[in-house]
Amino acid sequence: MPGVQTVEVGADDADQRIDRWLKRLYPQLTQGRIEKMCRKGELRVEGGRVKPATRLEAGQSVRIPPVPDKAAPPPTEKPKVSDADARMIEACVLYRDDDLIVLNKPSGLPTQGGSGQARHVDGLSEALKFGYEDKPRLVHRLDKDTSGVLVLARTRQAASKLTAAFRHRNTRKIYWALVAGVPTPYLGEIKTGLVKAPGHGAKGEGEKMIPVHPREIDDTPGAKRAHTLYATLYRVAGRASWVAMEPLTGRTHQLRAHMAGMGHPIAGDGKYGGSAQENLGDGWGAQIGGLISRKLHLHARSLTFEHPSTGKPLTVTAPLPEHMAYSWETLGWTEDLAADDPFESVR
């Protein structure tokens, strides 16, 4: 077992979480052991205590306590992606180059694993190596039932730059949704706080985000400011509307909670548009009925970001998923009716 070591963070390792950085140096370390090192103050950066999620900067000195000199356990065999799933996830690719892959994530497919989630983008990305040794890495997330543009990095350097871009909000995301009623004014912004309301059950089932008036944010424990631009593009009488949204902050369920909070829940949103929703518009609520699917009608339509290698802006656009495309056809809309940037006049 080697003694205490001090290791300098290299340029290629900048902006990584310290727990992931340490696991690459010492594959035999478990996540639990690293968390214990942090709790006891044994693992330090520039002499200060850290958490497992602390991100490193190039040139920093990391104090590493004695690490058990044990051979790394044999790698667990990863479950093989079925041929059908491989074809499905490959068909989702919208854009690919040496640094990144952009998918049109299907509605209903989780971004990564969790309780009871065995099939997810992170696992299926084993089928997206395209000749690389490692599978591409997730750099941001979409909710399970939200479809649309999802970016994966093919190299560690690209992952570091893209993760930082998403964390610092140096990206532009435009979402499309079908909502109940007609939001007015047609073009506007929503500025509230959002706070998590506890759910029921041992694992917190049913947790949801509740809007908080801006004047009450500072006095509401756990509330965070949330800001969304929205534009009502087309409507069907007073019943339903095609809405574009641009989140300027990145809170959990922000778009769903904001639209429901103004009385226009997103179609198919049982969590925020259920029977308790007080719809201030003239819609049918989240379950619009008729030929409209009961699936969530929220789609990450486009994403603009700086390419990690060229530094040039890149915009990727995702066509609507099948259930939303059918709803659009039912309501007499086509994707080309909308401007590429419905918020150009307000930016």
mmCIF file of C-alpha atoms in Angstrom:
data_model
loop_
_atom_site.group_PDB
_atom_site.id
_atom_site.type_symbol
_atom_site.label_atom_id
_atom_site.label_comp_id
_atom_site.label_asym_id
_atom_site.label_seq_id
_atom_site.Cartn_x
_atom_site.Cartn_y
_atom_site.Cartn_z
ATOM 1 C CA MET A 1 0.000 0.000 0.000
ATOM 2 C CA PRO A 2 1.713 3.234 -1.152
ATOM 3 C CA GLY A 3 1.811 6.104 1.333
ATOM 4 C CA VAL A 4 0.328 9.583 1.022
ATOM 5 C CA GLN A 5 0.853 11.026 -2.464
ATOM 6 C CA THR A 6 0.484 14.462 -4.005
ATOM 7 C CA VAL A 7 -0.539 14.473 -7.662
ATOM 8 C CA GLU A 8 -0.823 17.510 -9.922
ATOM 9 C CA VAL A 9 -3.880 17.731 -12.162
ATOM 10 C CA GLY A 10 -2.950 17.752 -15.847
ATOM 11 C CA ALA A 11 -4.563 19.929 -18.505
ATOM 12 C CA ASP A 12 -6.409 16.943 -20.000
ATOM 13 C CA ASP A 13 -8.007 16.194 -16.621
ATOM 14 C CA ALA A 14 -9.368 19.680 -15.951
ATOM 15 C CA ASP A 15 -13.074 20.066 -15.156
ATOM 16 C CA GLN A 16 -13.487 16.426 -14.133
ATOM 17 C CA ARG A 17 -15.163 15.290 -10.934
ATOM 18 C CA ILE A 18 -12.537 14.216 -8.437
ATOM 19 C CA ASP A 19 -14.198 10.843 -7.759
ATOM 20 C CA ARG A 20 -14.087 9.895 -11.455
ATOM 21 C CA TRP A 21 -10.522 11.172 -11.813
ATOM 22 C CA LEU A 22 -9.411 9.087 -8.813
ATOM 23 C CA LYS A 23 -11.127 5.939 -10.103
ATOM 24 C CA ARG A 24 -9.176 6.187 -13.325
ATOM 25 C CA LEU A 25 -5.918 6.359 -11.345
ATOM 26 C CA TYR A 26 -6.950 3.562 -8.977
ATOM 27 C CA PRO A 27 -9.623 1.294 -10.509
ATOM 28 C CA GLN A 28 -9.657 -0.793 -7.313
ATOM 29 C CA LEU A 29 -11.222 2.073 -5.334
ATOM 30 C CA THR A 30 -14.965 1.860 -4.807
ATOM 31 C CA GLN A 31 -17.249 4.876 -4.817
ATOM 32 C CA GLY A 32 -17.973 4.231 -1.141
ATOM 33 C CA ARG A 33 -14.262 4.313 -0.270
ATOM 34 C CA ILE A 34 -13.791 7.625 -2.124
ATOM 35 C CA GLU A 35 -16.797 9.166 -0.353
ATOM 36 C CA LYS A 36 -15.333 8.061 2.988
ATOM 37 C CA MET A 37 -11.998 9.707 2.091
ATOM 38 C CA CYS A 38 -13.894 12.938 1.447
ATOM 39 C CA ARG A 39 -15.945 12.742 4.659
ATOM 40 C CA LYS A 40 -12.825 12.161 6.785
ATOM 41 C CA GLY A 41 -10.855 14.914 5.018
ATOM 42 C CA GLU A 42 -8.209 12.462 3.789
ATOM 43 C CA LEU A 43 -8.631 13.500 0.159
ATOM 44 C CA ARG A 44 -7.761 17.171 -0.300
ATOM 45 C CA VAL A 45 -7.234 19.692 -3.114
ATOM 46 C CA GLU A 46 -4.820 22.557 -2.463
ATOM 47 C CA GLY A 47 -5.061 21.628 1.227
ATOM 48 C CA GLY A 48 -8.836 22.007 1.380
ATOM 49 C CA ARG A 49 -11.554 19.422 1.939
ATOM 50 C CA VAL A 50 -13.552 18.276 -1.087
ATOM 51 C CA LYS A 51 -16.722 16.441 -2.022
ATOM 52 C CA PRO A 52 -16.875 13.572 -4.548
ATOM 53 C CA ALA A 53 -18.467 15.919 -7.103
ATOM 54 C CA THR A 54 -15.794 18.637 -6.718
ATOM 55 C CA ARG A 55 -14.395 19.519 -10.143
ATOM 56 C CA LEU A 56 -10.657 19.771 -10.654
ATOM 57 C CA GLU A 57 -8.672 22.534 -12.336
ATOM 58 C CA ALA A 58 -5.418 22.136 -14.230
ATOM 59 C CA GLY A 59 -2.367 22.633 -12.015
ATOM 60 C CA GLN A 60 -4.096 21.880 -8.715
ATOM 61 C CA SER A 61 -2.350 19.623 -6.191
ATOM 62 C CA VAL A 62 -4.383 16.670 -4.941
ATOM 63 C CA ARG A 63 -3.439 14.938 -1.699
ATOM 64 C CA ILE A 64 -4.279 11.222 -1.968
ATOM 65 C CA PRO A 65 -4.208 9.073 1.197
ATOM 66 C CA PRO A 66 -2.741 5.547 1.177
ATOM 67 C CA VAL A 67 -4.603 3.409 -1.363
ATOM 68 C CA PRO A 68 -4.940 -0.373 -0.912
ATOM 69 C CA ASP A 69 -2.414 -2.104 -3.160
ATOM 70 C CA LYS A 70 -4.888 -4.520 -4.621
ATOM 71 C CA ALA A 71 -5.156 -5.649 -8.193
ATOM 72 C CA ALA A 72 -8.077 -4.140 -10.013
ATOM 73 C CA PRO A 73 -11.032 -6.496 -10.161
ATOM 74 C CA PRO A 74 -11.644 -8.067 -13.546
ATOM 75 C CA PRO A 75 -13.953 -5.881 -15.617
ATOM 76 C CA THR A 76 -17.582 -6.933 -15.432
ATOM 77 C CA GLU A 77 -18.858 -8.020 -18.762
ATOM 78 C CA LYS A 78 -21.225 -5.397 -20.048
ATOM 79 C CA PRO A 79 -24.587 -6.633 -21.225
ATOM 80 C CA LYS A 80 -24.665 -6.871 -24.990
ATOM 81 C CA VAL A 81 -26.935 -4.459 -26.796
ATOM 82 C CA SER A 82 -29.423 -6.460 -28.832
ATOM 83 C CA ASP A 83 -29.339 -6.130 -32.615
ATOM 84 C CA ALA A 84 -32.784 -4.518 -32.544
ATOM 85 C CA ASP A 85 -31.724 -1.936 -29.945
ATOM 86 C CA ALA A 86 -28.473 -1.265 -31.817
ATOM 87 C CA ARG A 87 -30.412 -0.545 -35.012
ATOM 88 C CA MET A 88 -32.856 1.644 -33.086
ATOM 89 C CA ILE A 89 -30.224 3.820 -31.375
ATOM 90 C CA GLU A 90 -28.126 4.112 -34.558
ATOM 91 C CA ALA A 91 -31.242 5.328 -36.405
ATOM 92 C CA CYS A 92 -31.524 8.111 -33.791
ATOM 93 C CA VAL A 93 -28.201 9.699 -34.845
ATOM 94 C CA LEU A 94 -28.735 13.196 -36.261
ATOM 95 C CA TYR A 95 -25.090 14.271 -36.445
ATOM 96 C CA ARG A 96 -21.695 12.624 -35.924
ATOM 97 C CA ASP A 97 -18.064 13.677 -36.207
ATOM 98 C CA ASP A 98 -14.764 12.805 -34.490
ATOM 99 C CA ASP A 99 -15.736 14.627 -31.282
ATOM 100 C CA LEU A 100 -19.439 14.148 -30.704
ATOM 101 C CA ILE A 101 -22.677 12.393 -31.585
ATOM 102 C CA VAL A 102 -26.110 14.042 -31.494
ATOM 103 C CA LEU A 103 -29.217 11.902 -31.101
ATOM 104 C CA ASN A 104 -32.936 12.458 -31.483
ATOM 105 C CA LYS A 105 -33.810 10.725 -28.198
ATOM 106 C CA PRO A 106 -37.098 8.832 -28.368
ATOM 107 C CA SER A 107 -39.852 9.656 -25.897
ATOM 108 C CA GLY A 108 -40.034 7.035 -23.137
ATOM 109 C CA LEU A 109 -36.327 6.126 -23.238
ATOM 110 C CA PRO A 110 -34.412 7.268 -20.101
ATOM 111 C CA THR A 111 -31.128 9.083 -20.606
ATOM 112 C CA GLN A 112 -29.395 6.941 -17.983
ATOM 113 C CA GLY A 113 -30.133 4.115 -15.596
ATOM 114 C CA GLY A 114 -31.950 4.389 -12.321
ATOM 115 C CA SER A 115 -34.349 2.447 -10.192
ATOM 116 C CA GLY A 116 -35.974 -0.139 -12.446
ATOM 117 C CA GLN A 117 -34.412 1.368 -15.602
ATOM 118 C CA ALA A 118 -32.379 -1.301 -17.374
ATOM 119 C CA ARG A 119 -32.675 0.101 -20.907
ATOM 120 C CA HIS A 120 -31.397 3.638 -21.403
ATOM 121 C CA VAL A 121 -29.318 5.832 -23.725
ATOM 122 C CA ASP A 122 -26.156 5.473 -21.610
ATOM 123 C CA GLY A 123 -26.297 1.680 -21.901
ATOM 124 C CA LEU A 124 -27.343 1.605 -25.548
ATOM 125 C CA SER A 125 -24.469 3.957 -26.436
ATOM 126 C CA GLU A 126 -22.249 0.829 -26.492
ATOM 127 C CA ALA A 127 -23.662 0.494 -30.014
ATOM 128 C CA LEU A 128 -22.467 4.013 -30.916
ATOM 129 C CA LYS A 129 -18.688 3.528 -30.773
ATOM 130 C CA PHE A 130 -18.301 3.602 -34.583
ATOM 131 C CA GLY A 131 -14.730 2.316 -34.381
ATOM 132 C CA TYR A 132 -13.715 4.042 -31.125
ATOM 133 C CA GLU A 133 -12.520 2.009 -28.147
ATOM 134 C CA ASP A 134 -14.834 3.724 -25.645
ATOM 135 C CA LYS A 135 -18.529 4.432 -25.895
ATOM 136 C CA PRO A 136 -19.598 8.099 -26.102
ATOM 137 C CA ARG A 137 -20.239 9.961 -22.835
ATOM 138 C CA LEU A 138 -23.372 11.789 -21.743
ATOM 139 C CA VAL A 139 -22.832 15.538 -21.230
ATOM 140 C CA HIS A 140 -26.414 16.580 -20.390
ATOM 141 C CA ARG A 141 -29.822 14.991 -19.800
ATOM 142 C CA LEU A 142 -33.396 14.903 -21.051
ATOM 143 C CA ASP A 143 -36.328 13.616 -18.994
ATOM 144 C CA LYS A 144 -37.469 10.104 -19.867
ATOM 145 C CA ASP A 145 -40.665 11.235 -21.619
ATOM 146 C CA THR A 146 -39.110 14.263 -23.368
ATOM 147 C CA SER A 147 -37.859 13.574 -26.890
ATOM 148 C CA GLY A 148 -35.338 15.438 -28.981
ATOM 149 C CA VAL A 149 -31.747 16.649 -29.264
ATOM 150 C CA LEU A 150 -29.285 14.897 -26.943
ATOM 151 C CA VAL A 151 -25.492 15.320 -27.215
ATOM 152 C CA LEU A 152 -22.847 12.700 -26.395
ATOM 153 C CA ALA A 153 -19.079 13.297 -26.418
ATOM 154 C CA ARG A 154 -16.745 10.824 -28.120
ATOM 155 C CA THR A 155 -13.526 11.932 -26.346
ATOM 156 C CA ARG A 156 -12.630 12.979 -22.828
ATOM 157 C CA GLN A 157 -11.555 16.436 -24.044
ATOM 158 C CA ALA A 158 -14.856 16.994 -25.864
ATOM 159 C CA ALA A 159 -16.775 15.773 -22.804
ATOM 160 C CA SER A 160 -14.968 18.269 -20.568
ATOM 161 C CA LYS A 161 -15.716 21.236 -22.853
ATOM 162 C CA LEU A 162 -19.317 20.270 -23.561
ATOM 163 C CA THR A 163 -20.096 19.547 -19.896
ATOM 164 C CA ALA A 164 -18.763 22.987 -18.981
ATOM 165 C CA ALA A 165 -20.847 24.607 -21.751
ATOM 166 C CA PHE A 166 -24.050 23.037 -20.459
ATOM 167 C CA ARG A 167 -23.218 23.777 -16.835
ATOM 168 C CA HIS A 168 -22.494 27.443 -17.567
ATOM 169 C CA ARG A 169 -25.544 27.784 -19.846
ATOM 170 C CA ASN A 170 -23.413 28.518 -22.929
ATOM 171 C CA THR A 171 -25.957 26.720 -25.100
ATOM 172 C CA ARG A 172 -29.345 27.584 -26.617
ATOM 173 C CA LYS A 173 -32.193 25.090 -26.359
ATOM 174 C CA ILE A 174 -35.557 25.516 -28.065
ATOM 175 C CA TYR A 175 -38.382 23.149 -27.155
ATOM 176 C CA TRP A 176 -41.740 22.575 -28.834
ATOM 177 C CA ALA A 177 -44.865 21.560 -26.940
ATOM 178 C CA LEU A 178 -48.594 21.129 -27.382
ATOM 179 C CA VAL A 179 -50.347 22.815 -24.472
ATOM 180 C CA ALA A 180 -53.928 23.138 -23.295
ATOM 181 C CA GLY A 181 -55.573 26.487 -23.986
ATOM 182 C CA VAL A 182 -53.905 29.547 -25.494
ATOM 183 C CA PRO A 183 -51.161 31.327 -23.503
ATOM 184 C CA THR A 184 -51.496 35.100 -23.559
ATOM 185 C CA PRO A 185 -49.744 37.287 -24.272
ATOM 186 C CA TYR A 186 -48.650 35.186 -27.242
ATOM 187 C CA LEU A 187 -44.977 36.056 -26.651
ATOM 188 C CA GLY A 188 -43.723 36.395 -23.112
ATOM 189 C CA GLU A 189 -41.523 35.159 -20.305
ATOM 190 C CA ILE A 190 -42.111 33.309 -17.078
ATOM 191 C CA LYS A 191 -40.005 34.255 -14.041
ATOM 192 C CA THR A 192 -40.755 32.352 -10.847
ATOM 193 C CA GLY A 193 -38.969 30.325 -8.259
ATOM 194 C CA LEU A 194 -39.304 26.540 -8.271
ATOM 195 C CA VAL A 195 -39.203 24.434 -5.135
ATOM 196 C CA LYS A 196 -39.474 20.666 -4.812
ATOM 197 C CA ALA A 197 -42.613 19.439 -3.073
ATOM 198 C CA PRO A 198 -42.164 16.048 -1.373
ATOM 199 C CA GLY A 199 -43.922 13.082 -2.874
ATOM 200 C CA HIS A 200 -45.542 10.106 -1.233
ATOM 201 C CA GLY A 201 -44.054 6.695 -0.555
ATOM 202 C CA ALA A 202 -40.727 5.548 0.843
ATOM 203 C CA LYS A 203 -38.766 6.623 -2.248
ATOM 204 C CA GLY A 204 -40.507 9.964 -2.676
ATOM 205 C CA GLU A 205 -42.747 8.909 -5.545
ATOM 206 C CA GLY A 206 -44.747 11.828 -6.897
ATOM 207 C CA GLU A 207 -42.193 14.579 -6.161
ATOM 208 C CA LYS A 208 -42.899 17.676 -8.217
ATOM 209 C CA MET A 209 -41.726 21.240 -8.630
ATOM 210 C CA ILE A 210 -44.011 24.001 -7.372
ATOM 211 C CA PRO A 211 -43.816 27.607 -8.684
ATOM 212 C CA VAL A 212 -42.970 30.267 -6.098
ATOM 213 C CA HIS A 213 -43.728 33.980 -6.579
ATOM 214 C CA PRO A 214 -40.514 35.962 -7.223
ATOM 215 C CA ARG A 215 -41.073 38.029 -4.062
ATOM 216 C CA GLU A 216 -41.183 34.841 -1.965
ATOM 217 C CA ILE A 217 -38.108 33.065 -3.359
ATOM 218 C CA ASP A 218 -35.638 34.347 -0.775
ATOM 219 C CA ASP A 219 -37.958 33.310 2.070
ATOM 220 C CA THR A 220 -38.735 29.834 0.662
ATOM 221 C CA PRO A 221 -36.177 27.158 1.648
ATOM 222 C CA GLY A 222 -34.910 25.268 -1.388
ATOM 223 C CA ALA A 223 -36.479 27.618 -3.958
ATOM 224 C CA LYS A 224 -34.384 28.447 -7.032
ATOM 225 C CA ARG A 225 -35.033 31.108 -9.646
ATOM 226 C CA ALA A 226 -36.305 29.832 -13.001
ATOM 227 C CA HIS A 227 -36.692 31.811 -16.235
ATOM 228 C CA THR A 228 -38.411 30.642 -19.444
ATOM 229 C CA LEU A 229 -39.197 32.436 -22.709
ATOM 230 C CA TYR A 230 -42.285 31.194 -24.559
ATOM 231 C CA ALA A 231 -43.947 31.933 -27.910
ATOM 232 C CA THR A 232 -47.435 30.809 -28.941
ATOM 233 C CA LEU A 233 -46.961 29.806 -32.586
ATOM 234 C CA TYR A 234 -50.358 28.394 -33.640
ATOM 235 C CA ARG A 235 -53.635 27.569 -31.902
ATOM 236 C CA VAL A 236 -56.816 25.596 -32.373
ATOM 237 C CA ALA A 237 -59.579 28.013 -31.325
ATOM 238 C CA GLY A 238 -59.180 28.355 -27.570
ATOM 239 C CA ARG A 239 -58.502 24.671 -27.032
ATOM 240 C CA ALA A 240 -54.826 23.956 -27.644
ATOM 241 C CA SER A 241 -51.648 25.672 -28.826
ATOM 242 C CA TRP A 242 -48.300 24.905 -30.373
ATOM 243 C CA VAL A 243 -45.790 26.645 -28.110
ATOM 244 C CA ALA A 244 -42.035 27.154 -28.430
ATOM 245 C CA MET A 245 -40.049 27.539 -25.216
ATOM 246 C CA GLU A 246 -36.480 28.513 -24.399
ATOM 247 C CA PRO A 247 -35.283 27.783 -20.851
ATOM 248 C CA LEU A 248 -32.791 30.419 -19.695
ATOM 249 C CA THR A 249 -32.167 28.456 -16.490
ATOM 250 C CA GLY A 250 -31.976 24.686 -16.112
ATOM 251 C CA ARG A 251 -34.244 23.638 -13.240
ATOM 252 C CA THR A 252 -35.833 20.220 -12.840
ATOM 253 C CA HIS A 253 -39.107 19.981 -14.819
ATOM 254 C CA GLN A 254 -38.860 23.733 -15.442
ATOM 255 C CA LEU A 255 -40.881 23.883 -18.673
ATOM 256 C CA ARG A 256 -43.574 21.500 -17.438
ATOM 257 C CA ALA A 257 -44.000 23.330 -14.126
ATOM 258 C CA HIS A 258 -43.957 26.776 -15.746
ATOM 259 C CA MET A 259 -46.610 25.980 -18.353
ATOM 260 C CA ALA A 260 -48.862 24.269 -15.811
ATOM 261 C CA GLY A 261 -48.308 27.146 -13.398
ATOM 262 C CA MET A 262 -49.700 29.637 -15.912
ATOM 263 C CA GLY A 263 -52.724 27.398 -16.527
ATOM 264 C CA HIS A 264 -51.619 25.739 -19.771
ATOM 265 C CA PRO A 265 -50.192 22.284 -18.960
ATOM 266 C CA ILE A 266 -48.350 20.348 -21.645
ATOM 267 C CA ALA A 267 -50.501 17.692 -23.315
ATOM 268 C CA GLY A 268 -49.942 14.261 -21.827
ATOM 269 C CA ASP A 269 -48.370 15.580 -18.612
ATOM 270 C CA GLY A 270 -50.097 13.602 -15.887
ATOM 271 C CA LYS A 271 -47.740 14.911 -13.184
ATOM 272 C CA TYR A 272 -48.333 18.627 -13.763
ATOM 273 C CA GLY A 273 -51.623 18.571 -15.649
ATOM 274 C CA GLY A 274 -53.655 16.050 -13.690
ATOM 275 C CA SER A 275 -57.085 16.420 -12.146
ATOM 276 C CA ALA A 276 -55.786 18.940 -9.592
ATOM 277 C CA GLN A 277 -54.609 21.339 -12.322
ATOM 278 C CA GLU A 278 -56.581 24.559 -12.376
ATOM 279 C CA ASN A 279 -56.554 25.363 -16.081
ATOM 280 C CA LEU A 280 -57.004 29.089 -16.482
ATOM 281 C CA GLY A 281 -57.245 28.762 -20.262
ATOM 282 C CA ASP A 282 -59.978 27.150 -22.313
ATOM 283 C CA GLY A 283 -58.284 23.789 -22.824
ATOM 284 C CA TRP A 284 -59.235 20.246 -21.885
ATOM 285 C CA GLY A 285 -56.336 19.927 -19.468
ATOM 286 C CA ALA A 286 -53.265 17.826 -20.092
ATOM 287 C CA GLN A 287 -55.297 14.964 -21.591
ATOM 288 C CA ILE A 288 -56.668 16.778 -24.604
ATOM 289 C CA GLY A 289 -58.665 13.806 -25.820
ATOM 290 C CA GLY A 290 -59.906 12.822 -29.261
ATOM 291 C CA LEU A 291 -57.147 11.574 -31.545
ATOM 292 C CA ILE A 292 -54.398 13.274 -29.531
ATOM 293 C CA SER A 293 -51.978 10.825 -27.900
ATOM 294 C CA ARG A 294 -51.826 10.654 -24.098
ATOM 295 C CA LYS A 295 -47.995 10.690 -24.259
ATOM 296 C CA LEU A 296 -46.110 13.799 -23.159
ATOM 297 C CA HIS A 297 -45.955 16.377 -25.987
ATOM 298 C CA LEU A 298 -42.602 17.995 -25.128
ATOM 299 C CA HIS A 299 -39.746 17.901 -27.638
ATOM 300 C CA ALA A 300 -36.216 19.360 -27.568
ATOM 301 C CA ARG A 301 -36.442 20.781 -31.087
ATOM 302 C CA SER A 302 -33.024 22.395 -31.505
ATOM 303 C CA LEU A 303 -29.752 22.917 -29.693
ATOM 304 C CA THR A 304 -27.041 25.457 -30.512
ATOM 305 C CA PHE A 305 -23.587 25.189 -28.929
ATOM 306 C CA GLU A 306 -19.932 25.826 -29.640
ATOM 307 C CA HIS A 307 -18.171 22.864 -31.251
ATOM 308 C CA PRO A 308 -15.512 21.610 -28.788
ATOM 309 C CA SER A 309 -12.768 21.428 -31.454
ATOM 310 C CA THR A 310 -13.539 24.071 -34.076
ATOM 311 C CA GLY A 311 -15.070 26.648 -31.707
ATOM 312 C CA LYS A 312 -17.734 27.380 -34.341
ATOM 313 C CA PRO A 313 -21.437 27.447 -33.447
ATOM 314 C CA LEU A 314 -23.298 24.257 -34.329
ATOM 315 C CA THR A 315 -27.095 23.963 -34.438
ATOM 316 C CA VAL A 316 -28.784 20.565 -34.601
ATOM 317 C CA THR A 317 -32.528 20.193 -35.167
ATOM 318 C CA ALA A 318 -34.623 17.104 -34.378
ATOM 319 C CA PRO A 319 -37.838 16.165 -36.200
ATOM 320 C CA LEU A 320 -40.910 15.486 -34.059
ATOM 321 C CA PRO A 321 -41.429 12.029 -32.552
ATOM 322 C CA GLU A 322 -44.160 9.872 -34.057
ATOM 323 C CA HIS A 323 -46.897 10.685 -31.508
ATOM 324 C CA MET A 324 -46.329 14.443 -31.781
ATOM 325 C CA ALA A 325 -46.083 14.317 -35.592
ATOM 326 C CA TYR A 326 -49.469 12.570 -35.631
ATOM 327 C CA SER A 327 -50.960 15.241 -33.345
ATOM 328 C CA TRP A 328 -49.530 17.984 -35.587
ATOM 329 C CA GLU A 329 -51.096 16.309 -38.634
ATOM 330 C CA THR A 330 -54.415 15.974 -36.802
ATOM 331 C CA LEU A 331 -54.388 19.676 -35.938
ATOM 332 C CA GLY A 332 -53.372 20.739 -39.467
ATOM 333 C CA TRP A 333 -49.840 21.898 -38.647
ATOM 334 C CA THR A 334 -46.523 21.120 -40.346
ATOM 335 C CA GLU A 335 -43.050 21.540 -38.871
ATOM 336 C CA ASP A 336 -41.990 24.081 -41.514
ATOM 337 C CA LEU A 337 -44.622 26.581 -40.321
ATOM 338 C CA ALA A 338 -42.424 27.623 -37.381
ATOM 339 C CA ALA A 339 -39.473 30.018 -37.583
ATOM 340 C CA ASP A 340 -36.085 28.518 -36.752
ATOM 341 C CA ASP A 341 -35.762 31.062 -33.939
ATOM 342 C CA PRO A 342 -39.154 32.263 -32.643
ATOM 343 C CA PHE A 343 -37.369 34.417 -30.028
ATOM 344 C CA GLU A 344 -35.187 36.398 -32.427
ATOM 345 C CA SER A 345 -37.184 39.600 -31.820
ATOM 346 C CA VAL A 346 -36.785 39.466 -28.031
ATOM 347 C CA ARG A 347 -33.114 38.521 -27.746
#
